PDB file of C-alpha atoms in Angstrom:
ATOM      1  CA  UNK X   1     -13.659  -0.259  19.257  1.00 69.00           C
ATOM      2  CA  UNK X   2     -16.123   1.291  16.764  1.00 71.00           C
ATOM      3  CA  UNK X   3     -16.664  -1.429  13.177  1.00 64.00           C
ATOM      4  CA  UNK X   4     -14.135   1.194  10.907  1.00 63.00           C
ATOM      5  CA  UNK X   5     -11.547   0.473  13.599  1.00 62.00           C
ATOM      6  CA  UNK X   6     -12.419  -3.566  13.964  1.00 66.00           C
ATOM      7  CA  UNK X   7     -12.278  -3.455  10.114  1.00 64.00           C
ATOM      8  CA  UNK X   8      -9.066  -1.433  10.183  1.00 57.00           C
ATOM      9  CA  UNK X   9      -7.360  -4.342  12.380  1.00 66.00           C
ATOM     10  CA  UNK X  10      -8.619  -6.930  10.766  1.00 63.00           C
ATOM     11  CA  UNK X  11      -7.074  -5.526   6.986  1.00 63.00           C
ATOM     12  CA  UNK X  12      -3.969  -5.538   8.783  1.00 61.00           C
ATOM     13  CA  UNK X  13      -4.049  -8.710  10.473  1.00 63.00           C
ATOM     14  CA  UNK X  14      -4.722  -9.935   6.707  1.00 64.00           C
ATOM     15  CA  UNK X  15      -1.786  -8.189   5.352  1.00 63.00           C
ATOM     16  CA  UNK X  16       0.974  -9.674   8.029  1.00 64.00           C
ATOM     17  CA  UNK X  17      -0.467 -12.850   7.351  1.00 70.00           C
ATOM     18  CA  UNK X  18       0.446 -14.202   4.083  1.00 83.00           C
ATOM     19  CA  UNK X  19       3.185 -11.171   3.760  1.00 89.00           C
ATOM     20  CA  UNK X  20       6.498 -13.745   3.912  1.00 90.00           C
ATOM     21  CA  UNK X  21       4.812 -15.665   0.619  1.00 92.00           C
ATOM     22  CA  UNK X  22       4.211 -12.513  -1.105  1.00 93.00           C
ATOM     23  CA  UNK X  23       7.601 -11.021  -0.435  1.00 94.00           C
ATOM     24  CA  UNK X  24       9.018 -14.686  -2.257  1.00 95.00           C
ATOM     25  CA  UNK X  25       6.303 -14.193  -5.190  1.00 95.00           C
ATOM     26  CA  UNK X  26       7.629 -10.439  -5.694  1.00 96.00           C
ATOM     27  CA  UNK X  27      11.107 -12.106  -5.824  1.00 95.00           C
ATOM     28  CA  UNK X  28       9.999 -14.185  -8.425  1.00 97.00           C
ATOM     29  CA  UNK X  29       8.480 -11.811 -10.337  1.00 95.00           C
ATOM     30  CA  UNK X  30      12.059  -9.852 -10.227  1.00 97.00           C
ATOM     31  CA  UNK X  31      10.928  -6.633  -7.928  1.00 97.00           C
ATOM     32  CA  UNK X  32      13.935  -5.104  -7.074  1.00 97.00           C
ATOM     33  CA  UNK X  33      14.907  -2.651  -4.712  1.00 97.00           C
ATOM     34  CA  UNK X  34      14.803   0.999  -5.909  1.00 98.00           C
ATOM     35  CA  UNK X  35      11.700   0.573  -8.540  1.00 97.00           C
ATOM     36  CA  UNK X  36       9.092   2.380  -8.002  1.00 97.00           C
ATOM     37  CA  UNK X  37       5.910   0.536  -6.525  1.00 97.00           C
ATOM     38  CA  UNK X  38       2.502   1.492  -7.009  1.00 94.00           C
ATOM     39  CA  UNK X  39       0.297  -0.560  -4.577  1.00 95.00           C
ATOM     40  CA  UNK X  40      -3.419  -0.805  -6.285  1.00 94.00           C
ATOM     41  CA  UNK X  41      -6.411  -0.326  -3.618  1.00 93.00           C
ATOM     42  CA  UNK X  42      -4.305   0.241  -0.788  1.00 93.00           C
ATOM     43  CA  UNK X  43      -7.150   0.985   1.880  1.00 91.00           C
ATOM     44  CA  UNK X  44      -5.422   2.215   4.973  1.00 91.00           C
ATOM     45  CA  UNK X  45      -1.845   1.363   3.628  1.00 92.00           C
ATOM     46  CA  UNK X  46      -0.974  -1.745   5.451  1.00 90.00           C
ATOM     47  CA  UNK X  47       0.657  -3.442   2.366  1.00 93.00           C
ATOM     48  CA  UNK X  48       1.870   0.194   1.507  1.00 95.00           C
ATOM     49  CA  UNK X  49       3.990   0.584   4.419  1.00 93.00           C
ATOM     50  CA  UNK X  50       5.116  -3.532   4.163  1.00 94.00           C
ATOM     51  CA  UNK X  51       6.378  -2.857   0.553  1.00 96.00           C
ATOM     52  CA  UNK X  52       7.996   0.686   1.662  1.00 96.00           C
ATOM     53  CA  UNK X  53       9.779  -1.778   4.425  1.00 94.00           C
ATOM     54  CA  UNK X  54      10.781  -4.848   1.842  1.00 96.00           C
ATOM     55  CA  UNK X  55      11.992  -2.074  -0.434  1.00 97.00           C
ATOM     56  CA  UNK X  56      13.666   0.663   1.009  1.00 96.00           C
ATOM     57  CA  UNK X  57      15.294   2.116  -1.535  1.00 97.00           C
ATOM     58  CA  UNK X  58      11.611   2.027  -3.271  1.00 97.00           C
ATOM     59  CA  UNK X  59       9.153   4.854  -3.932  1.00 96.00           C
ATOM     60  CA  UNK X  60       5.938   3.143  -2.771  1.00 96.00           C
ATOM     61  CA  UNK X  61       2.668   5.069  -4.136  1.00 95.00           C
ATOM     62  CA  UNK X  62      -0.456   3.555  -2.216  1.00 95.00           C
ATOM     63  CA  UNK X  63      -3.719   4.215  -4.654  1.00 94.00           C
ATOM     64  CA  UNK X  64      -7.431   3.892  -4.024  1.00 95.00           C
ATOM     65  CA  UNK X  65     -10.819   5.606  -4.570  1.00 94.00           C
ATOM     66  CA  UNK X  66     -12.174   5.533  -0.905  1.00 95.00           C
ATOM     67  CA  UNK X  67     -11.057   9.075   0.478  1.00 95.00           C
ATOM     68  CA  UNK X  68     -11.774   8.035   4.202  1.00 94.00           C
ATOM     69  CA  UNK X  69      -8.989   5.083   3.699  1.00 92.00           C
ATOM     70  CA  UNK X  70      -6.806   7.074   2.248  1.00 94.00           C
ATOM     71  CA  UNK X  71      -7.091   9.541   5.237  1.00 94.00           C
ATOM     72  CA  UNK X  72      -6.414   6.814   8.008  1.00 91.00           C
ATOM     73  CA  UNK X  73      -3.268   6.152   6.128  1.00 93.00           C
ATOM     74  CA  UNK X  74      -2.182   9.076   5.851  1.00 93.00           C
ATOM     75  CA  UNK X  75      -2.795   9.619   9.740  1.00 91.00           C
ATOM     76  CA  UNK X  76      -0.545   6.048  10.246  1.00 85.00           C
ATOM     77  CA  UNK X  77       2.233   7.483   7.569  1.00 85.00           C
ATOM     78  CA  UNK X  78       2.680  11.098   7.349  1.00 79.00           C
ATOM     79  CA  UNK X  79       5.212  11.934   4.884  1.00 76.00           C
ATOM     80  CA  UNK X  80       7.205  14.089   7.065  1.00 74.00           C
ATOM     81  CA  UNK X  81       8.065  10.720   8.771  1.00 81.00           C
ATOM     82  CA  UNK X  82       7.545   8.150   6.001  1.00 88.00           C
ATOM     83  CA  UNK X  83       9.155  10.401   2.694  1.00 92.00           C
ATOM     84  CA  UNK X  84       9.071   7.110   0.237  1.00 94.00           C
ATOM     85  CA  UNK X  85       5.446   6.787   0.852  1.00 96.00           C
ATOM     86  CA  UNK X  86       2.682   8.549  -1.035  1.00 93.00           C
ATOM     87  CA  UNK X  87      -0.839   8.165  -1.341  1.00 94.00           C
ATOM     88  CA  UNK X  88      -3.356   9.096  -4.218  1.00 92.00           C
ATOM     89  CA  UNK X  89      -7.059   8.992  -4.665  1.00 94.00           C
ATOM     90  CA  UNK X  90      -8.113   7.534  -7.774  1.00 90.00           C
ATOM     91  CA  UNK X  91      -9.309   3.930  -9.670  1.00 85.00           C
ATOM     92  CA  UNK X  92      -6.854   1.947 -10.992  1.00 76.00           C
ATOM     93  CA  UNK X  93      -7.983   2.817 -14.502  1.00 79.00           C
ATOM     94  CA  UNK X  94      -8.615   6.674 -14.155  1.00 75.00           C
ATOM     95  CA  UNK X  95      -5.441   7.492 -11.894  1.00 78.00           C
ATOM     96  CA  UNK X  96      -4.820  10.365 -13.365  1.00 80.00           C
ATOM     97  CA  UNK X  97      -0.555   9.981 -12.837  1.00 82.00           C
ATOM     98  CA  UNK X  98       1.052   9.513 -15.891  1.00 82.00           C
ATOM     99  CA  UNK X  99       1.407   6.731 -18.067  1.00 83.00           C
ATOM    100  CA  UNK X 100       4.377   4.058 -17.078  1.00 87.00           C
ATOM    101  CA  UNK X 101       4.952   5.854 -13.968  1.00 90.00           C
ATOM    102  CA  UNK X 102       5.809   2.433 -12.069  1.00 93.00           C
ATOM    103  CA  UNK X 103       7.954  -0.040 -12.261  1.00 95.00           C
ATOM    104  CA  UNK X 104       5.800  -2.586 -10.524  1.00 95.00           C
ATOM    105  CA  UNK X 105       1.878  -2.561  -9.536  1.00 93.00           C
ATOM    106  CA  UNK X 106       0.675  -4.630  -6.752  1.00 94.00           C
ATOM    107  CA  UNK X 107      -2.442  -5.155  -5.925  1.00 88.00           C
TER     108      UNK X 107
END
């Protein structure tokens, strides 16, 4: 296993790991199924796809500037498979998608 791939595992190790406290904090918050999500630096879209699965009624957008993450999760989620699940390339503050185009942001 090459360091990308060790780093890959260990993001979603991370992720699954403190997931059942985040799920009670979005509760909290009031994130309710059917908003749409926007999920700040997603890397390779482990917290993407756990949102997608919390919220399945959800549009989950998974953003981030690094190209090469965004590939590998678009390689895990295709969205011929996943159609909720979208991914775009850009900082949080230069996006480019229009303005109030969420519901929530997580990240």
């Amino acid at each position: 296993m090459n360091d990308a791939s060790k780093n890959h595992e260990f993001l979603r190790g991370q992720s699954g790991h403190s997931w059942s406290k985040e799920l009670r904090r979005l509760a909290a918050f009031g994130v309710a199924d059917g908003e749409n999500i926007a999920d700040m630096g997603c890397g390779p879209g482990w917290v993407t796809e756990r949102l997608a699965a919390a919220f399945p009624a959800s549009r989950v957008v998974g953003i981030d500037h690094d190209s090469r993450k965004l590939d590998r999760a678009r390689e895990r989620l295709d969205a011929a498979t996943h159609p909720r699940i979208a991914y775009h390339e850009g900082k949080a503050d230069l996006s480019g998608l229009p303005s109030q185009s969420f519901d929530v942001v997580y990240g």
